[in-house]
XYZ file of C-alpha atoms in Angstrom:
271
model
C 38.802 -22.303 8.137
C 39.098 -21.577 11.468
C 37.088 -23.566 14.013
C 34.999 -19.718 15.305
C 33.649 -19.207 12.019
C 32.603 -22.895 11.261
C 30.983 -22.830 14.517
C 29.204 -19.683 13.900
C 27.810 -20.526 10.119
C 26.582 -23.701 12.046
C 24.858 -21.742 14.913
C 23.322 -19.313 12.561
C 22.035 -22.391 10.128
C 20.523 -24.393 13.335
C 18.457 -21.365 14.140
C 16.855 -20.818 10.577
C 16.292 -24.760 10.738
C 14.685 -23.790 14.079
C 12.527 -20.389 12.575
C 11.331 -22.193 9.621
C 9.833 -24.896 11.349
C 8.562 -22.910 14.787
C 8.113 -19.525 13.875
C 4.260 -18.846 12.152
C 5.985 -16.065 9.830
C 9.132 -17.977 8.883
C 7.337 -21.011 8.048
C 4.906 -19.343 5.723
C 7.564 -17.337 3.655
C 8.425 -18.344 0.162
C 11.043 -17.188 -2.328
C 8.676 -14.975 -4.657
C 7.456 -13.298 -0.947
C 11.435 -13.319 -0.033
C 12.332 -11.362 -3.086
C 11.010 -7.780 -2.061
C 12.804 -7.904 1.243
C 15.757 -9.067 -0.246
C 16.519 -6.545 -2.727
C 15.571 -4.090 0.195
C 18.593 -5.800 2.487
C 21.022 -5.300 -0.465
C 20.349 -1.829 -0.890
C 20.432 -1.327 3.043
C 23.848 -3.278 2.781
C 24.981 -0.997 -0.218
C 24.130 2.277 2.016
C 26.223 1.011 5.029
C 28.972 0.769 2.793
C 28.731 4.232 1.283
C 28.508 5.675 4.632
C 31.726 3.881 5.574
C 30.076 2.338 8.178
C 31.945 -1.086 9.418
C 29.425 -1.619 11.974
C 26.613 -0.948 9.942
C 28.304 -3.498 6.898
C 28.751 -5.894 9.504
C 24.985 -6.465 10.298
C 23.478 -5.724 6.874
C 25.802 -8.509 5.089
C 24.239 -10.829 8.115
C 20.561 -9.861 6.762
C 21.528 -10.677 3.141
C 22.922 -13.942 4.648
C 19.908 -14.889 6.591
C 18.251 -14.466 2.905
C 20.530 -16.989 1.417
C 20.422 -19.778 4.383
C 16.437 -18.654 3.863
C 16.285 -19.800 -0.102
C 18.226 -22.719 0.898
C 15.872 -24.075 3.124
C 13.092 -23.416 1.196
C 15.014 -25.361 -1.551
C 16.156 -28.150 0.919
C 12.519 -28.949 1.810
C 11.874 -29.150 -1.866
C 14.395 -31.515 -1.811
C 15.964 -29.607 -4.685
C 19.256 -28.099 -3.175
C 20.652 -27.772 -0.043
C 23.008 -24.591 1.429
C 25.941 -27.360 1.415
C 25.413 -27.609 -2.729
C 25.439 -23.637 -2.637
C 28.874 -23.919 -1.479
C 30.273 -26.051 -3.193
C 28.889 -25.118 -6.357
C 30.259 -21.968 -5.498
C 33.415 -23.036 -4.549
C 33.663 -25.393 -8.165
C 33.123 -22.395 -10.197
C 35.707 -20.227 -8.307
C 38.049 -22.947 -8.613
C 36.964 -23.162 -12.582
C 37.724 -19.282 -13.391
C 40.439 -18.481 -11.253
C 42.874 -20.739 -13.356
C 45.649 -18.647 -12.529
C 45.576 -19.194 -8.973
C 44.348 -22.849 -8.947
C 45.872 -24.035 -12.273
C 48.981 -23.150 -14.590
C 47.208 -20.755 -16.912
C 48.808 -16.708 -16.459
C 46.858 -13.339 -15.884
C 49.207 -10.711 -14.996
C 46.742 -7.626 -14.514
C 43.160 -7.327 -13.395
C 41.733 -6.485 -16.766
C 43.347 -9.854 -18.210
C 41.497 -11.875 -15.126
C 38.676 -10.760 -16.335
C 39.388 -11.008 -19.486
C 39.782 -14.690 -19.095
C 36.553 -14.711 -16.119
C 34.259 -13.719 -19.729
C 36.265 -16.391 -21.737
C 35.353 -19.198 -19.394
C 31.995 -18.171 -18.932
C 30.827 -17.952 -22.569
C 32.481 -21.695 -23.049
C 30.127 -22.921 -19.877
C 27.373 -21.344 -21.635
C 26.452 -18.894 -19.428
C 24.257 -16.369 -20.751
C 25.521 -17.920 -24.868
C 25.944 -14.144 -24.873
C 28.765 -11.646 -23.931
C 26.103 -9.491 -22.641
C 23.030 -12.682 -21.791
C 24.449 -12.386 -18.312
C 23.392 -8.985 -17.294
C 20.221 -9.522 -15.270
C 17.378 -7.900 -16.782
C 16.132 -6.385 -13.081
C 19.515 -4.820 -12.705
C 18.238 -0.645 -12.095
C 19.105 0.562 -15.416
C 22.042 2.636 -14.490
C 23.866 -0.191 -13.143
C 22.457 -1.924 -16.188
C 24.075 -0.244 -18.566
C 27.634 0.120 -16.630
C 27.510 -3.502 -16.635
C 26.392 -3.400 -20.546
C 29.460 -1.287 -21.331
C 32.073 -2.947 -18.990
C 31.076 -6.622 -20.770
C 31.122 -5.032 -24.119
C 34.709 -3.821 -23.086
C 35.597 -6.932 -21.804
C 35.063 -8.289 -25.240
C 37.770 -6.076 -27.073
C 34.453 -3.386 -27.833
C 35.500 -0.126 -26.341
C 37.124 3.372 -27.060
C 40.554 3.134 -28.388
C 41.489 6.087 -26.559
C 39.262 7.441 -23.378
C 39.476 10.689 -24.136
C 37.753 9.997 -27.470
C 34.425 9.413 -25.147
C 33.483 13.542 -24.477
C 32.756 14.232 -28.541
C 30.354 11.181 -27.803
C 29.161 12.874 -24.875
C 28.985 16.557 -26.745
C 27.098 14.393 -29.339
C 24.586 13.511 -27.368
C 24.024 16.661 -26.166
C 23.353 18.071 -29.301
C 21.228 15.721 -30.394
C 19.272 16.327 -27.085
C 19.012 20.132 -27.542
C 18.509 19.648 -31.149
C 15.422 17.614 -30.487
C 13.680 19.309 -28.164
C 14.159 22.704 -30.026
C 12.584 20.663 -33.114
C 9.579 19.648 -31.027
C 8.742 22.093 -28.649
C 6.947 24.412 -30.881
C 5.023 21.520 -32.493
C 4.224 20.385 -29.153
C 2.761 23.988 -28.160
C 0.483 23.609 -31.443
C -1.199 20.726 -31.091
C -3.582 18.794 -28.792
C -3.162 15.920 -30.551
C -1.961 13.515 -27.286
C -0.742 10.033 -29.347
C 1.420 13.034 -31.589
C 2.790 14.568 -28.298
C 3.327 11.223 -26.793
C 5.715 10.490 -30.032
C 7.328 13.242 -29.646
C 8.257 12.952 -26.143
C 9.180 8.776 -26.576
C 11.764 10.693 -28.623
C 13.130 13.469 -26.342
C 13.473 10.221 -23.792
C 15.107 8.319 -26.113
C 17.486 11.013 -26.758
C 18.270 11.750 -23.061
C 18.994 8.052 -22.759
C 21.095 8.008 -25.367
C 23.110 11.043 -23.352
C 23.138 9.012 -20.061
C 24.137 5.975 -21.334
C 27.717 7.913 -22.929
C 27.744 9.753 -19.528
C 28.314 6.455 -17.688
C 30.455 5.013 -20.687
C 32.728 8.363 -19.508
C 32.542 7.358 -16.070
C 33.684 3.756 -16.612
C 36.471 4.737 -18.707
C 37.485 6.939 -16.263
C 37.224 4.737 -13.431
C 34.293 6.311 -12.061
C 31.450 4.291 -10.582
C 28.607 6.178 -11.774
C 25.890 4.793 -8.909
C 28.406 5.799 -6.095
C 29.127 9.150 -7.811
C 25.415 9.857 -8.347
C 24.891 8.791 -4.780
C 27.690 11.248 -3.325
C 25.673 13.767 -5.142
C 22.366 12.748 -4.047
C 23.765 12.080 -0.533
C 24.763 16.002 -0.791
C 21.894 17.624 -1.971
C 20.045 15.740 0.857
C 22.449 17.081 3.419
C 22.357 20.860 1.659
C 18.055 21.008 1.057
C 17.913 19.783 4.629
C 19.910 22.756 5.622
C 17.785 25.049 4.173
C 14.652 23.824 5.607
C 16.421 24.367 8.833
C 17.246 27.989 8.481
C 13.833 28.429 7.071
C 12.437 27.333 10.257
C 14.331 29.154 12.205
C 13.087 32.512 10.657
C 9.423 30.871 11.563
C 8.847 29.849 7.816
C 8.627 26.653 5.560
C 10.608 26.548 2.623
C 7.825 27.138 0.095
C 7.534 30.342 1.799
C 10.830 31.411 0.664
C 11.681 33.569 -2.298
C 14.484 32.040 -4.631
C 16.875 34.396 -3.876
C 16.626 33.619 0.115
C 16.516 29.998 -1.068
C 19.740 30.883 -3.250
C 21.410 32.691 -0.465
C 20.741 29.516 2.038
C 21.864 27.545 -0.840
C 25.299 29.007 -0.782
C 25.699 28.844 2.804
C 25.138 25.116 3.086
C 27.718 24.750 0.883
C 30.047 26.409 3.233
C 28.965 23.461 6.006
């Protein structure tokens, strides 16, 4: 490693040393008060890098590394680890499961590296599971990309991709099916632990669509956070243009009728 960057992981690890043991806030922080704010960097970090934004990358992967040098000090004072074992812990198990780069075994395409990354893992016991290694606080969408993507990794997937959409149409169905079923039931009665049932179900059906959605999306590639996010990104960009031209014509937007809203609609998707 070049002599810069070891000099700069040192400088940045003498001044946590220095913040944990002078600064009032640093010094009182633990990992369960840590947790919160570091989730919160990581989703900062994820936004700078669907924006594209180097600059913005650049600083937020500094945050989320101030939160690791953070854990290992609190874990050094513990005398339970130290941010030297992190590394080289780190650097054992990279070693361990890239066998085809530091050893004699062969992996000729991603999907066999990872193929063999699952292999390993199950033998050291990680997770005694193919799927024990999701984390359970994983936001359920990336949950269940992960779910399908270890299942796959595990010889359990679509034999042909294109197979997926009669899932997908499935679901659907099923979804329509049951809300058809219980809407008019739900109309009759007052009975609230009956209407609760009923809607558990709808739910369950509508996850059972999502869940084939993303199975689509994976098969085709498709990260189905970053796709959602495009989309949420430019709904954001298209309401806020609305609001806009509403105020310009002295209104708000609940002061609009839909078709104004509509027309606005359609021009924002011209910008």
């Amino acid at each position: 490693m070049e002599k810069n960057k070891i000099d700069a992981f040192v400088r940045i690890g003498d001044i946590m040393d220095r913040l944990r043991s002078e600064c009032p806030w640093d010094k009182k922080q633990t990992n369960e008060s840590l947790r919160i704010l570091t989730q919160e960097e990581v989703f900062e970090l994820c936004d700078a890098i669907i924006k594209k934004d180097d600059a913005g990358i650049c600083e937020e992967l500094g945050d989320v590394l101030l939160h690791i040098l953070f854990y290992a000090k609190i874990a050094e004072e513990k005398n339970s680890f130290t941010i030297a074992d992190v590394c080289n812990h780190l650097s054992d198990k990279m070693i361990h499961r890239h066998p085809h780069v530091f050893g004699s075994a062969q992996a000729d395409s991603s999907a066999q590296v990872i193929r063999n990354w699952q292999i390993l893992k199950l033998q050291e016991g990680k997770g005694k599971t193919v799927l024990g290694g999701v984390p359970d606080s994983l936001p359920s969408l990336i949950k269940a990309y992960r779910i399908q993507d270890k299942a796959r990794s595990a010889g359990f997937d679509w034999k042909e991709k294109e197979d997926v959409w009669e899932k997908v149409k499935e679901e659907v169905s099923e979804v329509e099916a049951e809300i058809k079923a219980q809407s008019q039931v739900m109309d009759s009665t007052e009975d609230q632990k009956q209407n609760q049932e009923i809607q558990a179900r709808i739910e369950e059906e509508f996850g059972d669509l999502m869940f084939s959605i993303i199975n689509a999306a994976r098969l085709y590639k498709i990260n189905p956070d970053n796709a959602l996010e495009r989309t949420n990104q430019k709904f954001i960009k298209r309401f806020n243009y609305l609001e806009s031209k509403a105020k310009e014509q002295g209104k708000t937007v609940n002061e609009l009728s839909f078709e104004e809203m509509n027309a606005l609609w359609e021009e924002a998707k011209q910008h």
